[in-house]
Each structure stands twice: as structure tokens, then as C-alpha cells.
Amino acid sequence: MRDANPTRRGLLKAGLAGLGGLALAGCEGGGGDGGITQALFGTEEALTRRIQGLLAGPNALAREYGEADISRSFKPNGSTDPQDDAYRALVKDGFSAFRLAVDGLVDRPGSFTLADLRAMPSRTQITRHDCVEGWSCIGKWSGVRLSHLLDTVGVKPEARFVVFHCADTPDEPSFGDEPAHFYGSIDLASARHEQTILAYDLNGAALAVEHGAPLRLRVERQLGYKMSKYVMRVEVVDSFAKIGDGHGGYWEDNGYNWYAGI
Amino acid sequence: MSHASPADPTPARPPGRWSKRHSAVVRVTHWINALCLVLLFMSGLQIFNAHPALYLGSASNFDAPVLAIDAREVGGRAEGYAALLGHAVETTGVLGLSSVDGRATPRAFPSWITLPSRQDLSTGRNWHFLMAWLFVLNGVVYGLYGIVSRHFARDIVPGRADLAHTGQAIVDHVRLRFPHGENARRYNVLQKLAYAGVVFVALPLIVLAGWTMSPTLDSAFPFLTSLFGGRQTARTVHFVLAFALVGFVVVHVAMVLLTGVINNMRSMITGWFDTGEAKDEGIETHA
């Protein structure tokens, strides 16, 4: 059953994909190059975001589950062991030197220890984590509501997005360059959603490194790749065009949709 | 659309022989639907390849997938396999391990059936959702037309008289003896049942199962996850229905070929169906 006849298979594929006149060349596009397929993909993402936003509204809650539903092991994914030197040093002393920076378009930029954050109003929720790959795990997350944090620093009226700067460096460093740090972003409406928290506990214990210690974002109505781990700095912005490659996050810079509601 | 009704053959063609079988709306939505299903299937397999295992319930029990397609090492040699409820069958070359640019590569579905060919989840998702929108909008047009024009009531939903002939129709089909002439102008009971099952059950259900995989839509419509018994069950239903639809298409295309490919294709492209083209071979028919 080796691929004995690649030509015939190629023809079959061309025939299938070409049905209705779609060019195979277009089908193989993607990854940021322009053209009509990219324009259509962009239109689809905007349409999906708008319609899902209308259907769900700003406040509808993701389903919360019971203790009995919690997955026996919560699958760690993405970065699980950041090698960044500053981060390694934080791990070594149990994050006692950790300070979460909150800045950008805010009235009172601040920096918070884990104890500060744990003293703030917390929320605990047992929710389903849906990975873009297709699998789901259920876990109990506790953390500080992002809206409380934003209110503490005071968001300026022109603010539109919240950007999360993280400690992990998912890509191999290119020669001579500092490896780029992971980042992600959500809009202010998602940031202010009741279930949007910066989680410090998973299933009643402090977050393990593989799950994003010391802080991981939870945006329960979107897919897992939006939920930045190892959050070091929260920046409030009016545009993310000048951050990274300008698509709003590490995964977005690698071709994934900024809106991950499906 | 004065020629839309099969009961109203136009005088431009020899009366009694030519009939307008499919309306323009049915023909256009049929071909858009065919395009959508092909691209949805191929991009869906691309998405499946990102995590080639299926589960039941709300969350994934990674230790006990319902279905898993993967590669493994057996006796120092890599092999592909598909495992249903833990029972594995070797599928090297097609499932689990197949050739990519001449090299045996671990991937659930082979590159010749996925869109895009190379492993690329984000582009696969883009194609899937783009075609899903077209598919749903096309389905809404077809559904509204089917109700308003009475196409569903007249042509698709089997009546009591149709159902009474189900047994005989099965026997005739098994013997590859199909209705001819005037009797072929209207769908027989097996066609009606197959089309009704696809139009009213499989296609709506696969869309609902797809929506259930969306965390945002789950927050808007909490009944979705309850309806399927959890997001992972919905994902499994979505996968099974996709292959059920492939099964339908295989039979559908076989029947198109067996009952006169030129006539059938003409009727779905131009609308015209030649009831006199194939001679009635004298079988028991049921008008």
C-alpha cells in the first residue's frame, strides 16, 4: 500500500479540488501570502466573529461543570517548560520575585506580586478547555478577574485590546537574535467577561510550570490557543499592529485566526 | 419558472418524452452543495489530523479513544494503524503512516485527501469555515425554496403510497432493475428516503454538531452540548456523519452512472430529463 502511483493520486486530488473551478494553486495557499483566498478567509473570520458576537452577546457564560467532571489529567500543550533565563530564575525561587506589570493605555500603571493578586477578588470556575486541535479537558481554575485588574489601573477611553506578554519563547532562536517571546491579545469586551481571569490555581493547587505558572489567562468562550501561559506583563493598547508581526499574537502571526470562537 | 413542474412538460420538446426534472434553484444549489461537501470533507480531514482521535462525553479520555489513527513502532519498523475501541488494524500507506514527498510520514489521513495537502491546521480551518458558511447559506436558500415551492412535499417527502412499495423497490434495486420511462420521471421511494435522510437529518445534524464544537456558540446555546451529550461526542458524531455522507455520495454517483449518466447529468445541469431515452425493460413499475 505504498504510494505506488502518485500521479494518479495527484490527478484525483486535482479533480476533487478543482470541482467547481477552484484553482488547486489557491487551495495550497495560506500562511500569510495575499490573494483572493486570503481575502476570503479574512472575510470569513470577520463574519464569524460578528455573528457569534451577536448570538452570544457580551455576557453569556461558558458552561461550568461539577467537581466530578474534572479531567483526571489536564493535557499540557504549547510551551510546557520555558527556557528563558529570567523565567528559570523565577521558578527557582518559587515566583517570590515575580511582578505582574500592567501598563499601556492605563491611568495608573502598576506592578503586582502574586500575593497582591491573590488578595484581590477571585473567581473559581470548572470549565471545559477546547484545544484548536480538537480535544477537550475540564479543569477547575481560580484566579483574579481581569476586569478587576483593569479597573485597578484605570483603562483609558481609547483602549481597545489587552495584550499579554509571556515568558516562553516557542520558536528556536535564529542565529544571533534574541528568541521572540510569546504574546497574545483579546478585545476589551472579552477581557471584561465575568469568566475571564488570570488563573493562579488549577484544581486547587498553584499552577504547575507545564500549565503556565505563575499566571495563565482564561478566556472561556474561545479556544485554548488564546489563553496565554506564563503571563508576565499585561499591556492595554488601541492597536496591536506594531507588536510582533502585527496579527495580535504568536499563533495569529503563524496563520491562526485572531478570533477563536470556533 | 413555468417549466418547473414535471407535470407540466413544455411544448418546446416532444410531449411525453422530455420533462423539466430539476428547477434552476435545485440545480444551482445542488452543485454549490457538491463543491462545499468535497472541500468541507477534505479540510475536515486536515483538521482531524491535528488530533486524530475521537472520544465520547464532554472531555477527552486520552487513554480510551473511540477511534484513533496513528503511527507506531512494531519490531523496529514504523506502521500506520487505525484502532476502533482499542482494536487496531494495520493501515500503513493510507492511514497513520503515508507517503509525503516520497517519504513515509506519520499522519492520520494521507496528503492526497486533505486540504491543504501538507499538514497545516490553520489553513485547513480557514477552508473549512469558509465553505461552511457557503454550505449553510446555500442550504438556507434550498430549504426555503423547498418549502415555498412545495418541492419537498411533492418530490422528497415519501407519501403513504410510496412507502407501500418500499419492499418491491428494494428487490428491484438489488437486481439493478430501475424505473424507466415515465416512471423514472419522479423519484422512487428509495430515492425519496435517501434524499430525505440527507436533507432533513444528516446535513442539519452535521451542522449542529459542528456548532457544538464552538465554545462561543455553546455559551449562546447551552442546549447544544446537552443535545449531543458533550462536545467530544458532537465531534465524533460530526466525523461519523461526514463518512455517512461519503457513503451516500458513493451510492448516489453509482446510481447516476447505472441509470443513464448523460440523461441524469443533463437533467441536473440543464434541467431536461429524457423519459424516452431508456426503454422500459418490462419490469413491474409503480407510478
Coordinates of C-alpha atoms in Angstrom, one line a residue, chain B residues 112-233:
Chain B
W112 CA -3.8 13.4 -1.3
I113 CA -7.1 13.6 0.5
T114 CA -6.5 16.6 2.8
L115 CA -6.9 20.3 2.1
P116 CA -4.3 21.6 2.0
S117 CA -2.1 18.6 1.3
R118 CA 0.7 19.5 3.8
Q119 CA -0.1 19.4 7.5
D120 CA -1.5 22.9 8.1
L121 CA -4.2 23.2 10.7
S122 CA -4.8 26.9 10.4
T123 CA -5.3 26.8 6.6
G124 CA -7.5 23.7 6.9
R125 CA -9.6 25.6 9.4
N126 CA -9.9 28.6 7.1
W127 CA -11.1 26.5 4.3
H128 CA -13.5 24.6 6.5
F129 CA -15.2 27.6 7.9
L130 CA -15.3 29.5 4.6
M131 CA -17.0 26.5 2.9
A132 CA -19.2 26.0 6.0
W133 CA -20.7 29.5 5.6
L134 CA -21.3 28.9 1.8
F135 CA -22.8 25.5 2.7
V136 CA -25.2 26.8 5.3
L137 CA -26.3 29.9 3.2
N138 CA -26.8 27.6 0.2
G139 CA -28.7 25.2 2.4
V140 CA -31.0 28.0 3.7
V141 CA -31.8 29.0 0.1
Y142 CA -32.5 25.4 -0.8
G143 CA -34.6 24.8 2.3
L144 CA -36.7 27.9 1.9
Y145 CA -37.2 27.1 -1.8
G146 CA -38.1 23.5 -1.0
I147 CA -40.9 24.6 1.4
V148 CA -42.3 27.5 -0.6
S149 CA -42.2 25.8 -4.0
R150 CA -43.6 22.6 -2.4
H151 CA -40.5 20.8 -3.8
F152 CA -40.1 18.9 -0.5
A153 CA -43.7 17.9 -0.3
R154 CA -44.0 17.0 -3.9
D155 CA -40.7 15.3 -4.6
I156 CA -38.8 14.5 -1.4
V157 CA -41.1 13.5 1.4
P158 CA -42.3 10.0 0.7
G159 CA -46.1 9.5 0.8
R160 CA -48.0 6.5 2.1
A161 CA -48.3 5.1 -1.5
D162 CA -44.5 5.4 -1.9
L163 CA -43.8 3.7 1.3
A164 CA -46.1 0.8 0.4
H165 CA -43.8 -0.1 -2.4
T166 CA -40.6 0.0 -0.4
G167 CA -40.1 -3.8 -0.4
Q168 CA -40.6 -4.2 -4.1
A169 CA -38.3 -1.2 -4.8
I170 CA -35.5 -2.7 -2.7
V171 CA -35.8 -6.0 -4.6
D172 CA -35.8 -4.1 -8.0
H173 CA -32.7 -2.1 -6.9
V174 CA -30.8 -5.1 -5.7
R175 CA -31.4 -6.7 -9.2
L176 CA -30.2 -3.4 -10.7
R177 CA -33.6 -3.0 -12.4
F178 CA -34.5 0.6 -12.2
P179 CA -37.7 2.5 -13.1
H180 CA -37.7 3.7 -16.7
G181 CA -39.6 6.0 -18.9
E182 CA -42.5 7.8 -17.3
N183 CA -41.8 6.0 -14.0
A184 CA -38.3 7.4 -13.8
R185 CA -39.6 11.0 -14.0
R186 CA -40.5 11.1 -10.4
Y187 CA -38.3 9.9 -7.6
N188 CA -39.0 6.4 -6.4
V189 CA -39.4 5.6 -2.7
L190 CA -35.8 4.7 -2.1
Q191 CA -34.6 7.9 -3.7
K192 CA -37.1 9.9 -1.6
L193 CA -35.9 8.1 1.6
A194 CA -32.3 8.7 0.8
Y195 CA -32.7 12.3 -0.1
A196 CA -35.0 13.0 2.8
G197 CA -32.5 11.4 5.2
V198 CA -29.7 13.6 3.8
V199 CA -31.6 16.8 3.5
F200 CA -33.6 16.6 6.8
V201 CA -31.4 14.6 9.1
A202 CA -27.7 14.2 8.1
L203 CA -27.0 17.7 6.9
P204 CA -28.8 19.6 9.7
L205 CA -27.2 17.3 12.3
I206 CA -23.7 17.7 11.0
V207 CA -24.1 21.5 11.1
L208 CA -25.4 21.3 14.7
A209 CA -22.6 19.0 15.7
G210 CA -20.1 21.5 14.1
W211 CA -21.6 24.4 16.0
T212 CA -21.4 22.4 19.2
M213 CA -17.7 22.3 18.9
S214 CA -17.6 26.1 19.1
P215 CA -17.1 27.4 22.7
T216 CA -18.7 30.7 21.9
L217 CA -21.9 29.1 20.4
D218 CA -22.0 26.7 23.4
S219 CA -22.2 29.8 25.6
A220 CA -25.0 31.2 23.4
F221 CA -26.9 27.9 23.1
P222 CA -26.2 25.7 26.1
F223 CA -28.6 23.1 24.8
L224 CA -26.2 22.2 22.0
T225 CA -23.8 20.3 24.3
S226 CA -26.7 18.6 26.1
L227 CA -28.3 17.6 22.7
F228 CA -25.2 15.6 21.8
G229 CA -24.1 14.5 25.2
G230 CA -20.9 16.6 25.3
R231 CA -18.6 18.4 22.9
Q232 CA -16.4 15.4 22.3
T233 CA -19.5 13.3 21.4

